Amino acid sequence: MSNYQAPTDLLKEKVILVTGAGDGIGRVAAKTFAAHGATVILLGRTVPKLEAVYDEIEAAGGAKPAILPVDLSEVRWEELEYLAQGVDQEFGRLDGLLHNAGVLGQRTPMANYHYATWQQVMQINVNAAFGLTKAMLPLLEESKAGSVIFTGSGVGLKGRAYWGAYAVSKFATEGMMQTLADEVEGVSNIRVNSINPGATRTNMRAAAYPAEDPASVTTPEDIMPTYLYLMGDDSIGVNGKQFNAQG
């Protein structure tokens, strides 16, 4: 779907929550969804970054966003329930959920991997994504066509040396996507898929490949067609699939 041409009003009147919305792919996805008509809920840890995205969306003429400051590294279930109640009170439903937030962890052999870092990566990349999905499922059921998008990776399909907890977390993410997709198939208006962004110009990519020339890597803006396709109604009926954003 890398060549998908989205109509300007593709996401008109949709309410979409984006995690990790303050930077990188999440920031661009939030702005792109807003530019196509969505009301975007910006979830992230760093409030000034979220406020900057908020201002950019408003300056571009988008619908007024909402900000949810959340540290996924230590979020508790009670907080997630509270967040869902707030979204329910404000909007009454949720049409889309993009799980973009994630951390890289260490690039080192597993024998040298720090246990605390392993736990943090799994908490943010897997456990928090599960908890947020569980909390938001009733609101997604209120949508005419709810879409959940998980963020995958090539190292979540075939393990690669020195990718440690990140690779394992992406295997878990693909398993979570497939399991949930199978559960909602034929019994819900929710569809669940994942996107592998590929090599994209982000801070995480720079940390993983410090010697790489950033100008040689695809920008987040260039991979948005796949995100728009899966959030918009053209993908209704598409469920349990993994998409490569760069074709």
PDB file of N, CA and C in Angstrom, residues 31-117:
ATOM      1  N   LYS A  31       0.012  14.168  12.638  1.00  0.00           N
ATOM      2  CA  LYS A  31      -0.218  15.320  11.767  1.00  0.00           C
ATOM      3  C   LYS A  31      -0.892  14.897  10.455  1.00  0.00           C
ATOM      4  N   THR A  32      -0.494  13.743   9.936  1.00  0.00           N
ATOM      5  CA  THR A  32      -1.078  13.252   8.680  1.00  0.00           C
ATOM      6  C   THR A  32      -2.539  12.867   8.868  1.00  0.00           C
ATOM      7  N   PHE A  33      -2.841  12.175   9.965  1.00  0.00           N
ATOM      8  CA  PHE A  33      -4.230  11.814  10.242  1.00  0.00           C
ATOM      9  C   PHE A  33      -5.087  13.078  10.394  1.00  0.00           C
ATOM     10  N   ALA A  34      -4.558  14.068  11.106  1.00  0.00           N
ATOM     11  CA  ALA A  34      -5.295  15.318  11.295  1.00  0.00           C
ATOM     12  C   ALA A  34      -5.515  16.031   9.961  1.00  0.00           C
ATOM     13  N   ALA A  35      -4.517  15.998   9.090  1.00  0.00           N
ATOM     14  CA  ALA A  35      -4.633  16.653   7.786  1.00  0.00           C
ATOM     15  C   ALA A  35      -5.688  15.988   6.920  1.00  0.00           C
ATOM     16  N   HIS A  36      -6.033  14.748   7.242  1.00  0.00           N
ATOM     17  CA  HIS A  36      -7.067  14.034   6.488  1.00  0.00           C
ATOM     18  C   HIS A  36      -8.390  13.972   7.253  1.00  0.00           C
ATOM     19  N   GLY A  37      -8.544  14.860   8.234  1.00  0.00           N
ATOM     20  CA  GLY A  37      -9.851  15.057   8.849  1.00  0.00           C
ATOM     21  C   GLY A  37     -10.042  14.500  10.238  1.00  0.00           C
ATOM     22  N   ALA A  38      -9.077  13.759  10.775  1.00  0.00           N
ATOM     23  CA  ALA A  38      -9.269  13.109  12.067  1.00  0.00           C
ATOM     24  C   ALA A  38      -9.072  14.071  13.235  1.00  0.00           C
ATOM     25  N   THR A  39      -9.756  13.767  14.327  1.00  0.00           N
ATOM     26  CA  THR A  39      -9.428  14.352  15.622  1.00  0.00           C
ATOM     27  C   THR A  39      -8.444  13.399  16.279  1.00  0.00           C
ATOM     28  N   VAL A  40      -7.252  13.903  16.586  1.00  0.00           N
ATOM     29  CA  VAL A  40      -6.169  13.038  17.042  1.00  0.00           C
ATOM     30  C   VAL A  40      -5.934  13.202  18.541  1.00  0.00           C
ATOM     31  N   ILE A  41      -5.783  12.077  19.216  1.00  0.00           N
ATOM     32  CA  ILE A  41      -5.416  12.053  20.627  1.00  0.00           C
ATOM     33  C   ILE A  41      -3.926  11.741  20.690  1.00  0.00           C
ATOM     34  N   LEU A  42      -3.153  12.665  21.233  1.00  0.00           N
ATOM     35  CA  LEU A  42      -1.707  12.561  21.256  1.00  0.00           C
ATOM     36  C   LEU A  42      -1.257  11.983  22.593  1.00  0.00           C
ATOM     37  N   LEU A  43      -0.729  10.767  22.577  1.00  0.00           N
ATOM     38  CA  LEU A  43      -0.263  10.128  23.808  1.00  0.00           C
ATOM     39  C   LEU A  43       1.253  10.019  23.770  1.00  0.00           C
ATOM     40  N   GLY A  44       1.879  10.481  24.848  1.00  0.00           N
ATOM     41  CA  GLY A  44       3.326  10.405  24.936  1.00  0.00           C
ATOM     42  C   GLY A  44       3.809  10.789  26.306  1.00  0.00           C
ATOM     43  N   ARG A  45       5.120  10.699  26.497  1.00  0.00           N
ATOM     44  CA  ARG A  45       5.710  10.958  27.801  1.00  0.00           C
ATOM     45  C   ARG A  45       6.118  12.411  27.987  1.00  0.00           C
ATOM     46  N   THR A  46       6.530  13.069  26.896  1.00  0.00           N
ATOM     47  CA  THR A  46       7.122  14.401  26.996  1.00  0.00           C
ATOM     48  C   THR A  46       6.117  15.464  26.582  1.00  0.00           C
ATOM     49  N   VAL A  47       5.580  16.172  27.554  1.00  0.00           N
ATOM     50  CA  VAL A  47       4.505  17.130  27.303  1.00  0.00           C
ATOM     51  C   VAL A  47       4.905  18.228  26.322  1.00  0.00           C
ATOM     52  N   PRO A  48       6.087  18.851  26.438  1.00  0.00           N
ATOM     53  CA  PRO A  48       6.434  19.904  25.467  1.00  0.00           C
ATOM     54  C   PRO A  48       6.416  19.414  24.020  1.00  0.00           C
ATOM     55  N   LYS A  49       6.837  18.179  23.793  1.00  0.00           N
ATOM     56  CA  LYS A  49       6.798  17.633  22.436  1.00  0.00           C
ATOM     57  C   LYS A  49       5.355  17.451  21.963  1.00  0.00           C
ATOM     58  N   LEU A  50       4.502  16.952  22.850  1.00  0.00           N
ATOM     59  CA  LEU A  50       3.090  16.788  22.492  1.00  0.00           C
ATOM     60  C   LEU A  50       2.441  18.141  22.212  1.00  0.00           C
ATOM     61  N   GLU A  51       2.782  19.129  23.008  1.00  0.00           N
ATOM     62  CA  GLU A  51       2.226  20.468  22.810  1.00  0.00           C
ATOM     63  C   GLU A  51       2.680  21.054  21.478  1.00  0.00           C
ATOM     64  N   ALA A  52       3.915  20.765  21.081  1.00  0.00           N
ATOM     65  CA  ALA A  52       4.403  21.252  19.790  1.00  0.00           C
ATOM     66  C   ALA A  52       3.622  20.631  18.640  1.00  0.00           C
ATOM     67  N   VAL A  53       3.332  19.327  18.740  1.00  0.00           N
ATOM     68  CA  VAL A  53       2.536  18.665  17.702  1.00  0.00           C
ATOM     69  C   VAL A  53       1.115  19.223  17.697  1.00  0.00           C
ATOM     70  N   TYR A  54       0.574  19.421  18.888  1.00  0.00           N
ATOM     71  CA  TYR A  54      -0.753  20.037  19.042  1.00  0.00           C
ATOM     72  C   TYR A  54      -0.801  21.366  18.292  1.00  0.00           C
ATOM     73  N   ASP A  55       0.200  22.217  18.511  1.00  0.00           N
ATOM     74  CA  ASP A  55       0.239  23.536  17.877  1.00  0.00           C
ATOM     75  C   ASP A  55       0.372  23.426  16.361  1.00  0.00           C
ATOM     76  N   GLU A  56       1.162  22.459  15.897  1.00  0.00           N
ATOM     77  CA  GLU A  56       1.337  22.273  14.454  1.00  0.00           C
ATOM     78  C   GLU A  56       0.023  21.852  13.797  1.00  0.00           C
ATOM     79  N   ILE A  57      -0.704  20.975  14.452  1.00  0.00           N
ATOM     80  CA  ILE A  57      -1.988  20.520  13.904  1.00  0.00           C
ATOM     81  C   ILE A  57      -2.983  21.678  13.833  1.00  0.00           C
ATOM     82  N   GLU A  58      -3.069  22.445  14.909  1.00  0.00           N
ATOM     83  CA  GLU A  58      -3.993  23.582  14.919  1.00  0.00           C
ATOM     84  C   GLU A  58      -3.594  24.630  13.891  1.00  0.00           C
ATOM     85  N   ALA A  59      -2.291  24.902  13.770  1.00  0.00           N
ATOM     86  CA  ALA A  59      -1.814  25.896  12.817  1.00  0.00           C
ATOM     87  C   ALA A  59      -2.117  25.491  11.379  1.00  0.00           C
ATOM     88  N   ALA A  60      -2.176  24.176  11.141  1.00  0.00           N
ATOM     89  CA  ALA A  60      -2.471  23.671   9.799  1.00  0.00           C
ATOM     90  C   ALA A  60      -3.971  23.595   9.525  1.00  0.00           C
ATOM     91  N   GLY A  61      -4.795  23.985  10.503  1.00  0.00           N
ATOM     92  CA  GLY A  61      -6.241  23.978  10.305  1.00  0.00           C
ATOM     93  C   GLY A  61      -6.921  22.678  10.679  1.00  0.00           C
ATOM     94  N   GLY A  62      -6.205  21.776  11.381  1.00  0.00           N
ATOM     95  CA  GLY A  62      -6.799  20.509  11.778  1.00  0.00           C
ATOM     96  C   GLY A  62      -7.726  20.655  12.964  1.00  0.00           C
ATOM     97  N   ALA A  63      -8.516  19.623  13.204  1.00  0.00           N
ATOM     98  CA  ALA A  63      -9.407  19.606  14.370  1.00  0.00           C
ATOM     99  C   ALA A  63      -8.579  19.674  15.646  1.00  0.00           C
ATOM    100  N   LYS A  64      -9.144  20.284  16.670  1.00  0.00           N
ATOM    101  CA  LYS A  64      -8.432  20.449  17.935  1.00  0.00           C
ATOM    102  C   LYS A  64      -8.065  19.083  18.511  1.00  0.00           C
ATOM    103  N   PRO A  65      -6.757  18.813  18.706  1.00  0.00           N
ATOM    104  CA  PRO A  65      -6.351  17.513  19.249  1.00  0.00           C
ATOM    105  C   PRO A  65      -6.572  17.454  20.759  1.00  0.00           C
ATOM    106  N   ALA A  66      -6.301  16.292  21.312  1.00  0.00           N
ATOM    107  CA  ALA A  66      -6.276  16.098  22.760  1.00  0.00           C
ATOM    108  C   ALA A  66      -4.908  15.548  23.133  1.00  0.00           C
ATOM    109  N   ILE A  67      -4.454  15.848  24.350  1.00  0.00           N
ATOM    110  CA  ILE A  67      -3.147  15.390  24.824  1.00  0.00           C
ATOM    111  C   ILE A  67      -3.332  14.471  26.021  1.00  0.00           C
ATOM    112  N   LEU A  68      -2.661  13.316  25.971  1.00  0.00           N
ATOM    113  CA  LEU A  68      -2.651  12.370  27.089  1.00  0.00           C
ATOM    114  C   LEU A  68      -1.199  12.135  27.497  1.00  0.00           C
ATOM    115  N   PRO A  69      -0.711  12.830  28.524  1.00  0.00           N
ATOM    116  CA  PRO A  69       0.666  12.596  28.985  1.00  0.00           C
ATOM    117  C   PRO A  69       0.741  11.280  29.772  1.00  0.00           C
ATOM    118  N   VAL A  70       1.447  10.313  29.231  1.00  0.00           N
ATOM    119  CA  VAL A  70       1.538   8.995  29.851  1.00  0.00           C
ATOM    120  C   VAL A  70       2.961   8.461  29.693  1.00  0.00           C
ATOM    121  N   ASP A  71       3.525   7.965  30.781  1.00  0.00           N
ATOM    122  CA  ASP A  71       4.811   7.283  30.725  1.00  0.00           C
ATOM    123  C   ASP A  71       4.539   5.783  30.675  1.00  0.00           C
ATOM    124  N   LEU A  72       4.639   5.198  29.494  1.00  0.00           N
ATOM    125  CA  LEU A  72       4.297   3.793  29.317  1.00  0.00           C
ATOM    126  C   LEU A  72       5.266   2.855  30.034  1.00  0.00           C
ATOM    127  N   SER A  73       6.405   3.369  30.450  1.00  0.00           N
ATOM    128  CA  SER A  73       7.372   2.512  31.139  1.00  0.00           C
ATOM    129  C   SER A  73       6.920   2.135  32.542  1.00  0.00           C
ATOM    130  N   GLU A  74       5.974   2.879  33.080  1.00  0.00           N
ATOM    131  CA  GLU A  74       5.523   2.577  34.436  1.00  0.00           C
ATOM    132  C   GLU A  74       4.011   2.713  34.604  1.00  0.00           C
ATOM    133  N   VAL A  75       3.284   2.740  33.486  1.00  0.00           N
ATOM    134  CA  VAL A  75       1.838   2.918  33.571  1.00  0.00           C
ATOM    135  C   VAL A  75       1.185   1.703  34.227  1.00  0.00           C
ATOM    136  N   ARG A  76       0.200   1.956  35.051  1.00  0.00           N
ATOM    137  CA  ARG A  76      -0.539   0.885  35.735  1.00  0.00           C
ATOM    138  C   ARG A  76      -1.891   0.697  35.065  1.00  0.00           C
ATOM    139  N   TRP A  77      -2.502  -0.474  35.293  1.00  0.00           N
ATOM    140  CA  TRP A  77      -3.786  -0.784  34.687  1.00  0.00           C
ATOM    141  C   TRP A  77      -4.847   0.235  35.088  1.00  0.00           C
ATOM    142  N   GLU A  78      -4.810   0.674  36.340  1.00  0.00           N
ATOM    143  CA  GLU A  78      -5.801   1.642  36.800  1.00  0.00           C
ATOM    144  C   GLU A  78      -5.706   2.951  36.019  1.00  0.00           C
ATOM    145  N   GLU A  79      -4.498   3.341  35.656  1.00  0.00           N
ATOM    146  CA  GLU A  79      -4.318   4.551  34.856  1.00  0.00           C
ATOM    147  C   GLU A  79      -4.892   4.376  33.454  1.00  0.00           C
ATOM    148  N   LEU A  80      -4.689   3.205  32.881  1.00  0.00           N
ATOM    149  CA  LEU A  80      -5.206   2.934  31.543  1.00  0.00           C
ATOM    150  C   LEU A  80      -6.735   2.935  31.541  1.00  0.00           C
ATOM    151  N   GLU A  81      -7.325   2.373  32.588  1.00  0.00           N
ATOM    152  CA  GLU A  81      -8.783   2.426  32.717  1.00  0.00           C
ATOM    153  C   GLU A  81      -9.264   3.872  32.811  1.00  0.00           C
ATOM    154  N   TYR A  82      -8.534   4.678  33.562  1.00  0.00           N
ATOM    155  CA  TYR A  82      -8.880   6.087  33.722  1.00  0.00           C
ATOM    156  C   TYR A  82      -8.775   6.825  32.389  1.00  0.00           C
ATOM    157  N   LEU A  83      -7.729   6.515  31.618  1.00  0.00           N
ATOM    158  CA  LEU A  83      -7.573   7.129  30.296  1.00  0.00           C
ATOM    159  C   LEU A  83      -8.753   6.784  29.393  1.00  0.00           C
ATOM    160  N   ALA A  84      -9.142   5.512  29.414  1.00  0.00           N
ATOM    161  CA  ALA A  84     -10.266   5.078  28.583  1.00  0.00           C
ATOM    162  C   ALA A  84     -11.555   5.790  28.992  1.00  0.00           C
ATOM    163  N   GLN A  85     -11.748   5.973  30.288  1.00  0.00           N
ATOM    164  CA  GLN A  85     -12.926   6.702  30.758  1.00  0.00           C
ATOM    165  C   GLN A  85     -12.916   8.139  30.254  1.00  0.00           C
ATOM    166  N   GLY A  86     -11.732   8.760  30.241  1.00  0.00           N
ATOM    167  CA  GLY A  86     -11.632  10.117  29.748  1.00  0.00           C
ATOM    168  C   GLY A  86     -11.952  10.224  28.267  1.00  0.00           C
ATOM    169  N   VAL A  87     -11.444   9.278  27.477  1.00  0.00           N
ATOM    170  CA  VAL A  87     -11.752   9.267  26.040  1.00  0.00           C
ATOM    171  C   VAL A  87     -13.234   9.047  25.823  1.00  0.00           C
ATOM    172  N   ASP A  88     -13.827   8.167  26.617  1.00  0.00           N
ATOM    173  CA  ASP A  88     -15.260   7.897  26.516  1.00  0.00           C
ATOM    174  C   ASP A  88     -16.071   9.152  26.817  1.00  0.00           C
ATOM    175  N   GLN A  89     -15.724   9.849  27.871  1.00  0.00           N
ATOM    176  CA  GLN A  89     -16.464  11.057  28.253  1.00  0.00           C
ATOM    177  C   GLN A  89     -16.325  12.160  27.207  1.00  0.00           C
ATOM    178  N   GLU A  90     -15.137  12.259  26.612  1.00  0.00           N
ATOM    179  CA  GLU A  90     -14.876  13.339  25.657  1.00  0.00           C
ATOM    180  C   GLU A  90     -15.429  13.030  24.266  1.00  0.00           C
ATOM    181  N   PHE A  91     -15.296  11.766  23.833  1.00  0.00           N
ATOM    182  CA  PHE A  91     -15.611  11.437  22.434  1.00  0.00           C
ATOM    183  C   PHE A  91     -16.675  10.346  22.277  1.00  0.00           C
ATOM    184  N   GLY A  92     -16.848   9.485  23.273  1.00  0.00           N
ATOM    185  CA  GLY A  92     -17.868   8.445  23.201  1.00  0.00           C
ATOM    186  C   GLY A  92     -17.487   7.231  22.387  1.00  0.00           C
ATOM    187  N   ARG A  93     -16.335   7.282  21.741  1.00  0.00           N
ATOM    188  CA  ARG A  93     -15.890   6.154  20.922  1.00  0.00           C
ATOM    189  C   ARG A  93     -14.432   6.394  20.533  1.00  0.00           C
ATOM    190  N   LEU A  94     -13.831   5.379  19.927  1.00  0.00           N
ATOM    191  CA  LEU A  94     -12.496   5.502  19.359  1.00  0.00           C
ATOM    192  C   LEU A  94     -12.507   4.767  18.033  1.00  0.00           C
ATOM    193  N   ASP A  95     -12.069   5.449  16.976  1.00  0.00           N
ATOM    194  CA  ASP A  95     -12.098   4.852  15.642  1.00  0.00           C
ATOM    195  C   ASP A  95     -10.775   4.217  15.236  1.00  0.00           C
ATOM    196  N   GLY A  96      -9.703   4.668  15.863  1.00  0.00           N
ATOM    197  CA  GLY A  96      -8.403   4.122  15.493  1.00  0.00           C
ATOM    198  C   GLY A  96      -7.406   4.205  16.628  1.00  0.00           C
ATOM    199  N   LEU A  97      -6.509   3.220  16.678  1.00  0.00           N
ATOM    200  CA  LEU A  97      -5.450   3.181  17.689  1.00  0.00           C
ATOM    201  C   LEU A  97      -4.165   2.767  16.996  1.00  0.00           C
ATOM    202  N   LEU A  98      -3.197   3.678  16.967  1.00  0.00           N
ATOM    203  CA  LEU A  98      -1.882   3.384  16.397  1.00  0.00           C
ATOM    204  C   LEU A  98      -0.874   3.207  17.528  1.00  0.00           C
ATOM    205  N   HIS A  99      -0.373   1.987  17.656  1.00  0.00           N
ATOM    206  CA  HIS A  99       0.677   1.696  18.631  1.00  0.00           C
ATOM    207  C   HIS A  99       2.025   1.995  17.981  1.00  0.00           C
ATOM    208  N   ASN A 100       2.504   3.203  18.199  1.00  0.00           N
ATOM    209  CA  ASN A 100       3.777   3.601  17.610  1.00  0.00           C
ATOM    210  C   ASN A 100       4.895   3.682  18.649  1.00  0.00           C
ATOM    211  N   ALA A 101       4.564   3.947  19.900  1.00  0.00           N
ATOM    212  CA  ALA A 101       5.583   4.115  20.936  1.00  0.00           C
ATOM    213  C   ALA A 101       6.436   2.856  21.072  1.00  0.00           C
ATOM    214  N   GLY A 102       7.727   3.058  21.251  1.00  0.00           N
ATOM    215  CA  GLY A 102       8.616   1.924  21.438  1.00  0.00           C
ATOM    216  C   GLY A 102      10.018   2.391  21.793  1.00  0.00           C
ATOM    217  N   VAL A 103      10.788   1.484  22.380  1.00  0.00           N
ATOM    218  CA  VAL A 103      12.185   1.783  22.699  1.00  0.00           C
ATOM    219  C   VAL A 103      13.073   0.686  22.134  1.00  0.00           C
ATOM    220  N   LEU A 104      14.313   1.050  21.860  1.00  0.00           N
ATOM    221  CA  LEU A 104      15.256   0.140  21.222  1.00  0.00           C
ATOM    222  C   LEU A 104      15.936  -0.793  22.207  1.00  0.00           C
ATOM    223  N   GLY A 105      16.280  -0.286  23.370  1.00  0.00           N
ATOM    224  CA  GLY A 105      17.065  -1.087  24.288  1.00  0.00           C
ATOM    225  C   GLY A 105      18.524  -1.150  23.860  1.00  0.00           C
ATOM    226  N   GLN A 106      19.202  -2.216  24.235  1.00  0.00           N
ATOM    227  CA  GLN A 106      20.623  -2.365  23.923  1.00  0.00           C
ATOM    228  C   GLN A 106      20.839  -3.146  22.633  1.00  0.00           C
ATOM    229  N   ARG A 107      21.910  -2.802  21.927  1.00  0.00           N
ATOM    230  CA  ARG A 107      22.386  -3.600  20.802  1.00  0.00           C
ATOM    231  C   ARG A 107      23.616  -4.355  21.292  1.00  0.00           C
ATOM    232  N   THR A 108      23.390  -5.539  21.829  1.00  0.00           N
ATOM    233  CA  THR A 108      24.459  -6.298  22.460  1.00  0.00           C
ATOM    234  C   THR A 108      24.067  -7.769  22.515  1.00  0.00           C
ATOM    235  N   PRO A 109      25.029  -8.687  22.676  1.00  0.00           N
ATOM    236  CA  PRO A 109      24.667 -10.102  22.834  1.00  0.00           C
ATOM    237  C   PRO A 109      23.761 -10.306  24.039  1.00  0.00           C
ATOM    238  N   MET A 110      22.881 -11.282  23.949  1.00  0.00           N
ATOM    239  CA  MET A 110      21.948 -11.532  25.041  1.00  0.00           C
ATOM    240  C   MET A 110      22.669 -11.878  26.338  1.00  0.00           C
ATOM    241  N   ALA A 111      23.843 -12.476  26.237  1.00  0.00           N
ATOM    242  CA  ALA A 111      24.616 -12.814  27.429  1.00  0.00           C
ATOM    243  C   ALA A 111      25.021 -11.573  28.209  1.00  0.00           C
ATOM    244  N   ASN A 112      25.095 -10.434  27.527  1.00  0.00           N
ATOM    245  CA  ASN A 112      25.509  -9.183  28.173  1.00  0.00           C
ATOM    246  C   ASN A 112      24.333  -8.237  28.441  1.00  0.00           C
ATOM    247  N   TYR A 113      23.150  -8.679  28.088  1.00  0.00           N
ATOM    248  CA  TYR A 113      21.997  -7.774  28.165  1.00  0.00           C
ATOM    249  C   TYR A 113      21.622  -7.483  29.619  1.00  0.00           C
ATOM    250  N   HIS A 114      21.353  -6.212  29.923  1.00  0.00           N
ATOM    251  CA  HIS A 114      20.948  -5.836  31.273  1.00  0.00           C
ATOM    252  C   HIS A 114      19.510  -6.272  31.527  1.00  0.00           C
ATOM    253  N   TYR A 115      19.289  -6.944  32.626  1.00  0.00           N
ATOM    254  CA  TYR A 115      17.955  -7.455  32.938  1.00  0.00           C
ATOM    255  C   TYR A 115      16.939  -6.327  33.063  1.00  0.00           C
ATOM    256  N   ALA A 116      17.324  -5.241  33.706  1.00  0.00           N
ATOM    257  CA  ALA A 116      16.399  -4.117  33.889  1.00  0.00           C
ATOM    258  C   ALA A 116      16.027  -3.490  32.552  1.00  0.00           C
ATOM    259  N   THR A 117      16.997  -3.402  31.645  1.00  0.00           N
ATOM    260  CA  THR A 117      16.703  -2.850  30.313  1.00  0.00           C
ATOM    261  C   THR A 117      15.757  -3.770  29.555  1.00  0.00           C
TER     262      THR A 117
END
